[in-house]
Tab-separated table of C-alpha atoms and ligand atoms in Angstrom:
chain	number	residue	atom	x	y	z
A	21	MET	CA	96.607	11.535	-175.880
A	22	ASN	CA	94.731	13.342	-178.319
A	23	PHE	CA	90.991	13.525	-177.929
A	24	GLU	CA	88.397	14.114	-180.584
A	25	ARG	CA	86.150	16.274	-178.218
A	26	THR	CA	86.553	17.498	-174.524
A	27	LEU	CA	83.294	17.697	-172.421
A	28	ILE	CA	82.594	18.784	-169.035
A	29	ILE	CA	79.777	16.986	-167.245
A	30	THR	CA	78.936	18.618	-164.034
A	31	GLY	CA	77.274	16.980	-161.276
A	32	GLY	CA	79.102	13.539	-162.462
A	33	ALA	CA	79.362	12.396	-159.069
A	34	GLY	CA	75.567	12.530	-158.359
A	35	PHE	CA	72.859	10.092	-159.369
A	36	ILE	CA	71.980	10.671	-162.765
A	37	GLY	CA	75.637	12.217	-163.720
A	38	SER	CA	77.224	9.175	-162.725
A	39	HIS	CA	75.296	7.133	-165.220
A	40	VAL	CA	75.855	9.841	-167.812
A	41	VAL	CA	79.626	9.947	-167.204
A	42	ARG	CA	79.986	6.051	-167.271
A	43	LEU	CA	78.150	6.063	-170.594
A	44	PHE	CA	80.162	8.686	-172.288
A	45	VAL	CA	83.393	7.459	-170.810
A	46	ASN	CA	82.830	3.900	-171.929
A	47	LYS	CA	80.921	4.633	-175.249
A	48	TYR	CA	83.381	7.428	-176.494
A	49	PRO	CA	87.152	6.531	-175.627
A	50	ASN	CA	88.022	9.535	-178.182
A	51	TYR	CA	86.242	12.077	-176.019
A	52	LYS	CA	87.952	13.331	-172.779
A	53	ILE	CA	85.113	13.596	-170.345
A	54	ILE	CA	85.887	16.016	-167.326
A	55	ASN	CA	83.560	15.409	-164.249
A	56	LEU	CA	83.138	18.860	-162.482
A	57	ASP	CA	81.562	18.167	-159.138
A	58	LYS	CA	81.710	19.959	-155.864
A	59	LEU	CA	80.988	16.545	-154.004
A	60	THR	CA	78.295	17.946	-151.695
A	61	TYR	CA	76.295	15.404	-149.482
A	62	ALA	CA	74.950	13.938	-152.959
A	63	GLY	CA	78.166	13.523	-154.623
A	64	ASN	CA	79.967	10.288	-154.333
A	65	LEU	CA	83.066	9.257	-156.058
A	66	ALA	CA	82.320	5.635	-155.017
A	67	ASN	CA	79.529	5.690	-157.907
A	68	LEU	CA	82.270	5.798	-160.508
A	69	LYS	CA	84.784	3.434	-159.122
A	70	ASP	CA	84.616	1.211	-162.250
A	71	ILE	CA	85.724	4.077	-164.563
A	72	GLU	CA	87.994	6.182	-162.356
A	73	ASN	CA	91.309	4.838	-164.094
A	74	LYS	CA	90.129	5.244	-167.683
A	75	PRO	CA	92.631	7.227	-169.689
A	76	ASN	CA	89.655	9.644	-170.984
A	77	TYR	CA	88.243	10.433	-167.463
A	78	ARG	CA	89.313	13.243	-165.128
A	79	PHE	CA	87.513	14.357	-162.084
A	80	VAL	CA	87.751	17.992	-161.012
A	81	LYS	CA	86.429	19.034	-157.648
A	82	MET	CA	84.859	22.449	-158.339
A	83	ASP	CA	81.910	24.446	-157.512
A	84	ILE	CA	80.051	25.401	-160.646
A	85	CYS	CA	79.790	28.899	-158.974
A	86	ASN	CA	83.278	29.233	-159.462
A	87	PHE	CA	83.189	31.482	-162.639
A	88	GLU	CA	86.816	31.913	-162.979
A	89	GLY	CA	87.741	28.321	-162.114
A	90	VAL	CA	85.474	27.097	-164.765
A	91	LEU	CA	86.526	29.581	-167.305
A	92	LYS	CA	90.198	28.302	-166.851
A	93	LEU	CA	89.532	24.782	-166.908
A	94	MET	CA	87.619	25.179	-170.360
A	95	GLN	CA	90.512	27.276	-171.613
A	96	GLU	CA	93.071	24.730	-170.454
A	97	GLU	CA	91.351	21.793	-171.631
A	98	ARG	CA	89.905	23.556	-174.857
A	99	VAL	CA	86.365	22.207	-173.725
A	100	ASP	CA	83.681	22.252	-176.581
A	101	GLY	CA	80.748	20.821	-174.822
A	102	ILE	CA	79.126	20.850	-171.534
A	103	ILE	CA	76.288	18.791	-170.166
A	104	HIS	CA	75.027	20.348	-167.024
A	105	LEU	CA	73.619	18.031	-164.414
A	106	ALA	CA	75.015	19.775	-160.940
A	107	ALA	CA	72.062	20.731	-158.918
A	108	GLU	CA	70.611	20.698	-155.487
A	109	SER	CA	67.945	18.109	-156.396
A	110	HIS	CA	65.713	17.096	-153.521
A	111	VAL	CA	62.436	19.124	-152.939
A	112	ASP	CA	62.021	18.580	-149.095
A	113	ARG	CA	65.660	20.122	-148.752
A	114	SER	CA	64.306	23.158	-150.909
A	115	ILE	CA	61.679	23.561	-148.475
A	116	LYS	CA	63.906	24.008	-145.388
A	117	ASP	CA	66.683	25.750	-147.320
A	118	PRO	CA	65.710	27.736	-150.425
A	119	PHE	CA	68.645	29.946	-150.387
A	120	THR	CA	71.143	27.072	-151.261
A	121	PHE	CA	68.893	26.024	-154.272
A	122	ALA	CA	68.921	29.733	-155.855
A	123	GLN	CA	72.462	29.866	-155.334
A	124	THR	CA	73.445	26.690	-156.850
A	125	ASN	CA	70.756	25.976	-159.434
A	126	VAL	CA	70.467	29.704	-160.479
A	127	MET	CA	73.763	31.259	-160.101
A	128	GLY	CA	75.618	28.146	-160.489
A	129	THR	CA	74.001	27.699	-163.922
A	130	LEU	CA	74.542	31.480	-164.675
A	131	SER	CA	78.318	31.055	-163.735
A	132	LEU	CA	78.583	28.057	-166.229
A	133	LEU	CA	76.664	29.942	-169.041
A	134	GLN	CA	79.218	33.146	-168.747
A	135	ALA	CA	82.044	30.987	-168.615
A	136	ALA	CA	80.968	29.088	-171.704
A	137	LYS	CA	79.981	32.424	-173.538
A	138	ALA	CA	83.438	33.850	-172.517
A	139	TYR	CA	85.510	30.955	-173.895
A	140	TRP	CA	83.274	30.219	-177.073
A	141	GLU	CA	81.800	33.336	-178.363
A	142	PRO	CA	85.371	34.575	-179.607
A	143	PHE	CA	85.493	31.420	-181.822
A	144	GLY	CA	82.124	31.969	-183.034
A	145	TRP	CA	80.774	28.980	-180.817
A	146	ALA	CA	83.075	26.559	-182.769
A	147	LEU	CA	86.438	25.525	-181.576
A	148	PRO	CA	89.096	25.598	-184.249
A	149	ALA	CA	90.473	21.853	-184.531
A	150	GLY	CA	93.907	22.069	-182.951
A	151	ASP	CA	96.352	19.735	-181.373
A	152	ALA	CA	93.486	18.154	-179.342
A	153	VAL	CA	91.917	16.727	-182.517
A	154	PRO	CA	93.346	13.908	-184.468
A	155	PRO	CA	94.456	14.790	-187.788
A	156	ALA	CA	92.228	12.339	-189.514
A	157	THR	CA	89.078	14.045	-187.840
A	158	ARG	CA	90.284	17.650	-188.336
A	159	ALA	CA	89.555	17.804	-192.021
A	160	THR	CA	86.056	16.724	-191.441
A	161	LEU	CA	85.044	18.862	-188.441
A	162	GLY	CA	82.646	21.824	-188.706
A	163	THR	CA	80.192	24.370	-187.298
A	164	VAL	CA	76.707	23.325	-187.262
A	165	ARG	CA	74.383	26.258	-185.756
A	166	GLY	CA	70.644	25.620	-185.597
A	167	GLY	CA	71.192	22.261	-187.250
A	168	THR	CA	71.602	18.760	-186.030
A	169	MET	CA	75.228	17.185	-185.555
A	170	SER	CA	73.856	14.186	-187.093
A	171	GLU	CA	72.900	15.811	-190.083
A	172	ALA	CA	76.684	16.431	-190.628
A	173	ASN	CA	78.353	13.057	-189.936
A	174	GLY	CA	75.091	10.746	-190.760
A	175	GLY	CA	74.664	9.210	-187.240
A	176	VAL	CA	75.571	9.016	-183.693
A	177	GLU	CA	77.611	5.794	-183.453
A	178	ARG	CA	80.868	6.884	-184.970
A	179	SER	CA	82.520	9.770	-183.752
A	180	GLU	CA	79.824	12.496	-182.933
A	181	THR	CA	82.160	15.211	-183.923
A	182	VAL	CA	80.601	16.896	-186.840
A	183	ALA	CA	81.696	17.062	-190.405
A	184	ARG	CA	82.369	20.346	-192.632
A	185	GLY	CA	84.981	22.621	-192.184
A	186	SER	CA	87.591	22.757	-189.834
A	187	SER	CA	86.218	23.496	-186.149
A	188	ILE	CA	84.073	21.606	-183.495
A	189	PRO	CA	80.769	23.070	-182.571
A	190	CYS	CA	80.150	23.933	-179.241
A	191	ARG	CA	77.244	22.877	-177.440
A	192	PHE	CA	75.932	23.737	-173.772
A	193	TYR	CA	73.102	21.031	-172.802
A	194	HIS	CA	71.066	21.975	-169.578
A	195	ILE	CA	69.316	19.064	-167.752
A	196	SER	CA	66.063	20.034	-166.105
A	197	THR	CA	63.052	18.421	-164.864
A	198	ASP	CA	59.421	18.119	-165.472
A	199	GLU	CA	58.484	19.765	-162.180
A	200	VAL	CA	59.022	23.241	-163.653
A	201	TYR	CA	55.559	22.524	-165.672
A	202	GLY	CA	53.883	22.167	-162.153
A	203	ALA	CA	51.181	19.933	-161.258
A	204	LEU	CA	48.607	18.161	-163.496
A	205	GLU	CA	45.203	17.474	-162.397
A	206	MET	CA	44.209	14.020	-161.399
A	207	THR	CA	40.892	13.953	-163.480
A	208	HIS	CA	40.652	10.102	-163.213
A	209	PRO	CA	41.769	8.840	-159.748
A	210	GLU	CA	40.740	5.422	-160.811
A	211	GLY	CA	42.984	5.297	-163.946
A	212	ILE	CA	42.198	5.277	-167.389
A	213	ASP	CA	43.815	3.610	-170.391
A	214	PRO	CA	46.769	5.937	-171.327
A	215	PRO	CA	46.847	7.087	-174.978
A	216	PHE	CA	50.557	6.521	-175.139
A	217	THR	CA	52.870	3.403	-174.199
A	218	THR	CA	56.860	3.014	-174.438
A	219	LYS	CA	59.035	-0.023	-173.833
A	220	ALA	CA	59.444	1.719	-170.074
A	221	SER	CA	55.659	1.525	-169.493
A	222	SER	CA	54.508	-0.972	-166.736
A	223	GLY	CA	53.237	-4.426	-168.294
A	224	LYS	CA	50.952	-5.140	-165.202
A	225	HIS	CA	49.930	-1.592	-164.554
A	226	HIS	CA	49.699	0.729	-167.242
A	227	LEU	CA	47.349	3.584	-166.185
A	228	ALA	CA	46.975	7.494	-166.629
A	229	TYR	CA	45.275	9.330	-164.035
A	230	GLY	CA	44.250	12.536	-166.127
A	231	GLU	CA	43.783	13.481	-169.569
A	232	LYS	CA	46.491	16.141	-169.785
A	233	PHE	CA	50.236	15.544	-169.944
A	234	PHE	CA	53.297	17.916	-169.827
A	235	THR	CA	54.074	18.779	-173.283
A	236	GLU	CA	57.269	21.069	-174.427
A	237	GLU	CA	54.813	23.896	-175.046
A	238	LEU	CA	53.456	24.171	-171.728
A	239	LYS	CA	54.010	27.414	-169.733
A	240	TYR	CA	56.217	27.029	-166.668
A	241	GLN	CA	54.267	27.032	-163.396
A	242	PRO	CA	56.707	25.694	-160.541
A	243	HIS	CA	55.631	25.347	-156.927
A	244	SER	CA	58.638	24.318	-154.712
A	245	PRO	CA	61.630	26.341	-154.399
A	246	TYR	CA	63.469	23.273	-156.189
A	247	SER	CA	61.488	23.659	-159.237
A	248	ALA	CA	61.297	27.403	-159.110
A	249	ALA	CA	65.133	27.321	-159.154
A	250	LYS	CA	65.311	24.918	-161.903
A	251	ALA	CA	62.739	26.954	-163.939
A	252	SER	CA	64.896	30.156	-163.425
A	253	SER	CA	67.909	28.180	-164.471
A	254	ASP	CA	66.084	27.120	-167.756
A	255	HIS	CA	65.231	30.514	-168.415
A	256	PHE	CA	68.754	31.730	-168.292
A	257	VAL	CA	69.967	28.951	-170.646
A	258	ARG	CA	67.352	30.194	-173.213
A	259	ALA	CA	68.127	33.708	-172.775
A	260	PHE	CA	71.727	33.056	-173.419
A	261	HIS	CA	70.808	31.572	-176.626
A	262	ASP	CA	68.463	34.125	-177.619
A	263	THR	CA	70.437	37.217	-176.674
A	264	PHE	CA	74.114	35.843	-177.401
A	265	GLY	CA	73.641	32.821	-179.768
A	266	LEU	CA	75.041	30.440	-177.241
A	267	PRO	CA	74.273	27.067	-178.649
A	268	THR	CA	72.098	25.507	-176.108
A	269	ILE	CA	69.440	22.633	-175.564
A	270	VAL	CA	67.280	22.003	-172.525
A	271	THR	CA	65.598	18.601	-171.630
A	272	ASN	CA	62.853	18.055	-168.892
A	273	CYS	CA	62.728	14.361	-167.576
A	274	SER	CA	60.515	12.857	-165.264
A	275	ASN	CA	61.272	10.989	-161.981
A	276	ASN	CA	64.367	8.791	-162.402
A	277	TYR	CA	65.015	5.294	-160.405
A	278	GLY	CA	67.911	2.953	-160.436
A	279	PRO	CA	71.405	2.627	-158.787
A	280	TYR	CA	73.509	4.889	-156.941
A	281	GLN	CA	70.449	7.233	-156.147
A	282	PHE	CA	70.853	8.949	-152.548
A	283	PRO	CA	68.428	7.683	-150.204
A	284	GLU	CA	66.662	10.816	-149.571
A	285	LYS	CA	64.322	10.070	-152.552
A	286	LEU	CA	61.463	7.864	-152.375
A	287	ILE	CA	62.637	4.683	-153.686
A	288	PRO	CA	66.217	4.097	-152.314
A	289	LEU	CA	64.890	5.640	-148.883
A	290	PHE	CA	62.017	2.910	-148.820
A	291	ILE	CA	64.313	0.022	-149.730
A	292	ASN	CA	66.578	0.841	-147.125
A	293	ASN	CA	63.958	1.352	-144.312
A	294	ILE	CA	62.256	-2.039	-145.530
A	295	ARG	CA	65.590	-3.752	-144.997
A	296	HIS	CA	66.028	-2.190	-141.561
A	297	ARG	CA	62.184	-2.710	-140.983
A	298	LYS	CA	62.056	1.095	-140.066
A	299	PRO	CA	58.711	2.855	-140.835
A	300	LEU	CA	57.960	3.936	-144.468
A	301	PRO	CA	56.756	7.602	-144.157
A	302	VAL	CA	54.394	8.051	-146.853
A	303	TYR	CA	53.340	11.566	-147.504
A	304	GLY	CA	49.711	12.611	-147.337
A	305	LYS	CA	47.469	9.901	-148.563
A	306	GLY	CA	49.849	8.351	-151.026
A	307	GLU	CA	47.763	9.482	-153.828
A	308	ASN	CA	50.426	11.771	-155.621
A	309	VAL	CA	51.339	10.275	-158.992
A	310	ARG	CA	54.863	10.313	-160.526
A	311	ASP	CA	56.099	9.210	-163.889
A	312	TRP	CA	59.130	6.793	-163.431
A	313	LEU	CA	62.035	6.163	-165.976
A	314	TYR	CA	64.953	4.040	-165.291
A	315	VAL	CA	68.046	6.159	-165.056
A	316	GLU	CA	70.250	4.308	-167.910
A	317	ASP	CA	67.301	5.290	-170.289
A	318	HIS	CA	67.657	8.855	-169.143
A	319	ALA	CA	71.358	8.620	-169.757
A	320	ARG	CA	70.699	7.158	-172.991
A	321	ALA	CA	68.383	9.912	-174.007
A	322	ILE	CA	71.244	12.571	-172.818
A	323	ASP	CA	73.587	10.953	-175.417
A	324	VAL	CA	71.214	10.980	-178.283
A	325	ILE	CA	70.197	14.529	-177.532
A	326	PHE	CA	73.623	15.939	-177.044
A	327	HIS	CA	74.524	14.493	-180.413
A	328	ARG	CA	71.592	14.875	-182.526
A	329	GLY	CA	69.258	17.369	-180.774
A	330	LYS	CA	68.503	20.612	-182.393
A	331	ILE	CA	70.060	23.784	-180.911
A	332	ALA	CA	67.596	25.848	-179.007
A	333	GLU	CA	65.103	23.127	-178.729
A	334	THR	CA	63.523	21.523	-175.554
A	335	TYR	CA	62.781	17.906	-175.369
A	336	ASN	CA	60.724	16.149	-172.670
A	337	ILE	CA	61.907	12.757	-171.471
A	338	GLY	CA	60.002	10.100	-170.113
A	339	GLY	CA	58.620	6.518	-170.494
A	340	PHE	CA	54.758	6.875	-169.825
A	341	ASN	CA	54.872	5.087	-166.648
A	342	GLU	CA	52.676	6.707	-164.046
A	343	TRP	CA	52.217	5.387	-160.518
A	344	LYS	CA	50.428	6.393	-157.398
A	345	ASN	CA	53.088	6.534	-154.727
A	346	ILE	CA	51.222	3.979	-152.548
A	347	ASP	CA	51.161	1.356	-155.474
A	348	ILE	CA	54.756	1.733	-156.038
A	349	ILE	CA	55.470	1.521	-152.393
A	350	LYS	CA	53.641	-1.735	-152.481
A	351	VAL	CA	55.728	-3.003	-155.313
A	352	LEU	CA	58.977	-2.100	-153.403
A	353	ILE	CA	57.744	-3.810	-150.351
A	354	ASN	CA	56.756	-7.044	-152.167
A	355	THR	CA	59.997	-6.946	-154.401
A	356	THR	CA	62.271	-6.139	-151.246
A	357	ASP	CA	60.712	-8.807	-148.814
A	358	ARG	CA	60.825	-11.480	-151.667
A	359	LEU	CA	64.558	-10.710	-152.499
A	360	LEU	CA	65.409	-10.692	-148.789
A	361	GLY	CA	63.855	-14.177	-148.250
A	362	ARG	CA	60.910	-12.795	-146.340
A	363	LYS	CA	57.264	-13.771	-146.903
A	364	GLU	CA	56.106	-11.338	-149.745
A	365	GLY	CA	54.439	-8.418	-148.160
A	366	GLU	CA	55.085	-9.111	-144.561
A	367	ASP	CA	56.438	-5.535	-144.143
A	368	MET	CA	53.395	-3.872	-145.366
A	369	ASP	CA	52.858	-2.650	-141.791
A	370	LEU	CA	55.634	-0.554	-142.178
A	371	ILE	CA	53.531	1.914	-144.123
A	372	THR	CA	53.150	4.926	-141.757
A	373	TYR	CA	51.212	8.009	-143.216
A	374	VAL	CA	52.836	11.172	-142.256
A	375	THR	CA	52.154	14.790	-142.631
A	376	ASP	CA	52.031	15.787	-146.390
A	377	ARG	CA	54.963	17.853	-148.062
A	378	ALA	CA	53.971	21.478	-148.290
A	379	GLY	CA	52.848	22.268	-151.696
A	380	HIS	CA	52.935	18.815	-152.753
A	381	ASP	CA	52.537	18.567	-156.641
A	382	LEU	CA	49.744	16.091	-157.207
A	383	ARG	CA	50.627	14.504	-160.565
A	384	TYR	CA	53.486	14.545	-162.814
A	385	ALA	CA	53.101	12.851	-166.625
A	386	ILE	CA	55.345	13.636	-169.231
A	387	ASP	CA	54.681	13.336	-173.100
A	388	SER	CA	57.951	12.344	-174.613
A	389	SER	CA	56.433	11.904	-178.128
A	390	LYS	CA	58.414	14.748	-179.864
A	391	LEU	CA	61.816	13.038	-178.766
A	392	GLN	CA	60.766	9.548	-179.913
A	393	LYS	CA	59.443	10.868	-183.258
A	394	GLU	CA	62.173	13.257	-183.846
A	395	LEU	CA	65.209	11.606	-182.524
A	396	GLY	CA	64.124	7.923	-182.282
A	397	TRP	CA	64.753	7.650	-178.614
A	398	GLU	CA	63.095	4.563	-176.873
A	399	PRO	CA	63.497	3.621	-173.302
A	400	SER	CA	64.874	-0.065	-173.373
A	401	LEU	CA	63.831	-1.186	-169.928
A	402	GLN	CA	60.318	-2.196	-168.870
A	403	PHE	CA	59.253	-0.773	-165.319
A	404	GLU	CA	59.003	-4.380	-163.997
A	405	GLU	CA	62.331	-5.255	-164.920
A	406	GLY	CA	63.817	-1.833	-163.877
A	407	ILE	CA	62.536	-2.092	-160.430
A	408	GLU	CA	63.758	-5.568	-159.697
A	409	LYS	CA	67.183	-4.519	-160.932
A	410	THR	CA	66.922	-1.705	-158.864
A	411	VAL	CA	66.109	-3.209	-155.435
A	412	ARG	CA	68.408	-6.088	-156.254
A	413	TRP	CA	71.184	-3.378	-156.715
A	414	TYR	CA	70.533	-2.024	-153.377
A	415	LEU	CA	70.399	-5.130	-151.673
A	416	ASP	CA	73.528	-6.158	-153.415
A	417	ASN	CA	75.599	-3.043	-152.336
A	418	GLN	CA	74.370	-2.936	-148.732
A	419	ALA	CA	77.905	-1.539	-147.928
A	420	TRP	CA	77.270	1.662	-150.260
A	421	LEU	CA	73.939	2.186	-148.581
A	422	ASP	CA	75.646	1.930	-145.173
A	423	ASN	CA	78.263	4.085	-146.194
A	424	VAL	CA	76.096	6.961	-147.485
A	425	THR	CA	73.333	6.661	-144.464
A	426	SER	CA	76.088	6.685	-141.911
A	427	GLY	CA	77.347	10.272	-140.177
A	428	ASP	CA	75.382	13.334	-141.562
A	429	TYR	CA	72.549	11.380	-142.897
A	430	GLN	CA	71.124	10.365	-139.619
A	431	LYS	CA	70.860	13.744	-138.503
A	432	TYR	CA	69.002	14.725	-141.898
A	433	TYR	CA	66.550	11.824	-141.117
A	434	GLU	CA	65.702	13.232	-137.569
A	435	ASN	CA	65.490	16.764	-139.067
A	436	MET	CA	63.184	15.631	-141.589
A	437	TYR	CA	60.920	12.977	-140.365
A	438	ALA	CA	60.959	13.175	-136.394
A	439	GLY	CA	57.554	13.882	-135.263
A	440	ARG	CA	56.210	14.223	-138.469
B	4	NAD	P1	71.995	14.481	-157.195
B	4	NAD	O1	71.404	15.256	-155.976
B	4	NAD	O2	72.129	12.951	-157.171
B	4	NAD	O3	73.153	14.967	-157.797
B	4	NAD	C1	74.041	16.283	-157.870
B	4	NAD	C2	75.202	16.194	-158.144
B	4	NAD	O4	75.663	17.653	-158.125
B	4	NAD	C3	76.164	15.950	-156.864
B	4	NAD	O5	77.222	15.132	-157.259
B	4	NAD	C4	76.681	17.146	-156.117
B	4	NAD	O6	77.700	17.009	-155.801
B	4	NAD	C5	76.729	18.027	-157.305
B	4	NAD	N1	76.593	19.580	-156.945
B	4	NAD	C6	75.530	20.060	-156.234
B	4	NAD	N2	76.101	21.346	-156.231
B	4	NAD	C7	77.042	21.590	-156.974
B	4	NAD	C8	77.818	22.887	-157.133
B	4	NAD	N3	77.606	23.983	-156.743
B	4	NAD	N4	78.910	22.615	-157.884
B	4	NAD	C9	79.337	21.423	-158.394
B	4	NAD	N5	78.648	20.198	-158.089
B	4	NAD	C10	77.547	20.333	-157.344
B	4	NAD	O7	71.115	15.035	-158.338
B	4	NAD	P2	70.436	13.836	-159.665
B	4	NAD	O8	69.255	13.370	-159.277
B	4	NAD	O9	71.412	13.167	-160.166
B	4	NAD	O10	70.122	14.922	-160.622
B	4	NAD	C11	70.702	15.255	-161.315
B	4	NAD	C12	70.053	16.619	-162.410
B	4	NAD	O11	69.134	16.138	-162.980
B	4	NAD	C13	69.698	17.812	-161.694
B	4	NAD	O12	69.810	18.843	-162.492
B	4	NAD	C14	68.322	17.709	-161.314
B	4	NAD	O13	67.459	18.665	-161.648
B	4	NAD	C15	68.008	16.700	-162.887
B	4	NAD	N6	66.698	15.677	-162.656
B	4	NAD	C16	66.764	14.846	-161.870
B	4	NAD	C17	65.720	14.004	-162.000
B	4	NAD	C18	65.601	12.772	-160.767
B	4	NAD	O14	64.537	12.355	-160.723
B	4	NAD	N7	66.488	12.774	-159.909
B	4	NAD	C19	64.630	13.809	-162.688
B	4	NAD	C20	64.780	15.115	-163.708
B	4	NAD	C21	65.782	16.001	-163.790
B	5	DAU	O1	60.050	14.697	-161.490
B	5	DAU	C1	61.435	14.867	-161.562
B	5	DAU	C2	62.027	15.075	-160.032
B	5	DAU	O2	61.735	13.767	-159.306
B	5	DAU	C3	63.177	15.630	-159.994
B	5	DAU	O3	63.565	16.822	-160.725
B	5	DAU	C4	63.953	15.847	-158.514
B	5	DAU	O4	65.092	16.144	-158.480
B	5	DAU	C5	63.717	14.274	-157.852
B	5	DAU	O5	63.837	14.381	-156.570
B	5	DAU	C6	62.082	14.159	-158.081
B	5	DAU	O6	61.404	14.570	-157.146
B	5	DAU	P1	60.142	14.107	-156.213
B	5	DAU	O7	59.857	15.203	-155.275
B	5	DAU	O8	58.970	13.610	-157.093
B	5	DAU	O9	60.881	12.870	-155.622
B	5	DAU	P2	60.894	12.053	-154.323
B	5	DAU	O10	61.512	10.878	-154.572
B	5	DAU	O11	61.423	13.110	-153.386
B	5	DAU	O12	59.497	11.891	-154.003
B	5	DAU	C7	58.531	11.073	-154.991
B	5	DAU	C8	57.151	11.049	-154.269
B	5	DAU	O13	57.136	10.413	-153.081
B	5	DAU	C9	56.421	12.500	-154.009
B	5	DAU	O14	55.272	12.428	-154.365
B	5	DAU	C10	57.062	12.684	-152.608
B	5	DAU	C11	56.650	11.092	-152.190
B	5	DAU	N1	57.484	11.010	-150.905
B	5	DAU	C12	58.823	11.176	-150.753
B	5	DAU	C13	59.634	10.822	-149.751
B	5	DAU	C14	61.155	10.972	-149.712
B	5	DAU	C15	56.960	10.087	-149.528
B	5	DAU	O15	55.583	9.818	-149.538
B	5	DAU	N2	57.815	9.914	-148.711
B	5	DAU	C16	59.153	10.150	-148.570
B	5	DAU	O16	59.647	9.933	-147.692
């Protein structure tokens, strides 16, 4: 079968990656989607059961650090785009084992950048439309450098391949995090009316805990080994654009929640513990603030930005939905209790305050106005709907939870929480 475009999505077996792979495989049957993933503890092919037999999907088990392997794959498959999500992603693990984070997040990203440069540069960053491209499209494909792809084809919805000439513009899209900006001050612990709102903002609880937000211009100030490694990878991506002309885009997103998240992260870990009536380990006083976005809305933003974002730009992604940890934990307890048929709130006594995370960032709050204004992206799901959907998904998929919490997970849990 001929495909219009061939993309590698790295980390596609993980939490966010699996939602991105699913969206692209279903929405773009004319694209070949290659999920390149090493399948670490966080990678799980069960996350993609529903699309694994689609003709435009291929899974390749590979480490992003394998430069030769990635280059060969790009050449064999004539890959014209990379959406890079593969990473070590958990802050607590980075505190225990920073080396792995530097290796995967920094060296792995560098290896992908080098492979993309080696393959694409001789073509002038646009692949000649060859056999991999249907003749109808071939006549209208072209290079767009420093411009948006949508300028060329007039919109995202049809073939996102690009008009003009006879080549497919290449693109390296790096997915990063808001944590690279460091921590914001909590100037208003009681909460104030936020200056922004989106469809994702909570209806019942819409507060900001400070006057400042993360904007794209802010200087990087990472604190954890995780965010330091992500910051370093972001710098490498920009350096490859500035030095070699590699067509890159970077986005920085706030905390994601939703189905298929590994239960080391706050929301799935707490839902799992509530169902087993295990203590809920709240770090410090539970006052830290995070800005939550439903994962499918992040995937939709990635789709829009991959196709219409400007080369060399950075876009922040978030839904203006700040929550103190303790408040979100109470919502989780109430929702899980209700859906399990327990009395709402009866598991509040599981809350257990434990030693704080070292270097724990106080507040994240992202300003995503640029993305909304320039590319028209809006989240689709309000927080109340999203959290209900999420808790229901974990409770309806307890076999998935049981599977990922067996074996090594018990050791991880002991190591991270025993005696804390
Ligand atoms: P995750 O930990 O759930 O998944 C990571 C995936 O990468 C796994 O499938 C894993 O097998 C794979 N992987 C790890 N090392 C690899 C390697 N060396 N080679 C190939 N594959 C490898 O992560 P996530 O939460 O889905 O995050 C995905 C990306 O989004 C990361 O880059 C993360 O920094 C970023 N991000 C995450 C959030 C969030 O809230 N989870 C928010 C903003 C940005
Ligand atoms: O902001 C984006 C980032 O969000 C992503 O880049 C990271 O990959 C992702 O892991 C996430 O980082 P956080 O550290 O914010 O997420 P986590 O779910 O680990 O923690 C959320 C908050 O909850 C944080 O303030 C720490 C707290 N927490 C977490 C756990 C796991 C607890 O109080 N207890 C816990 O057991």
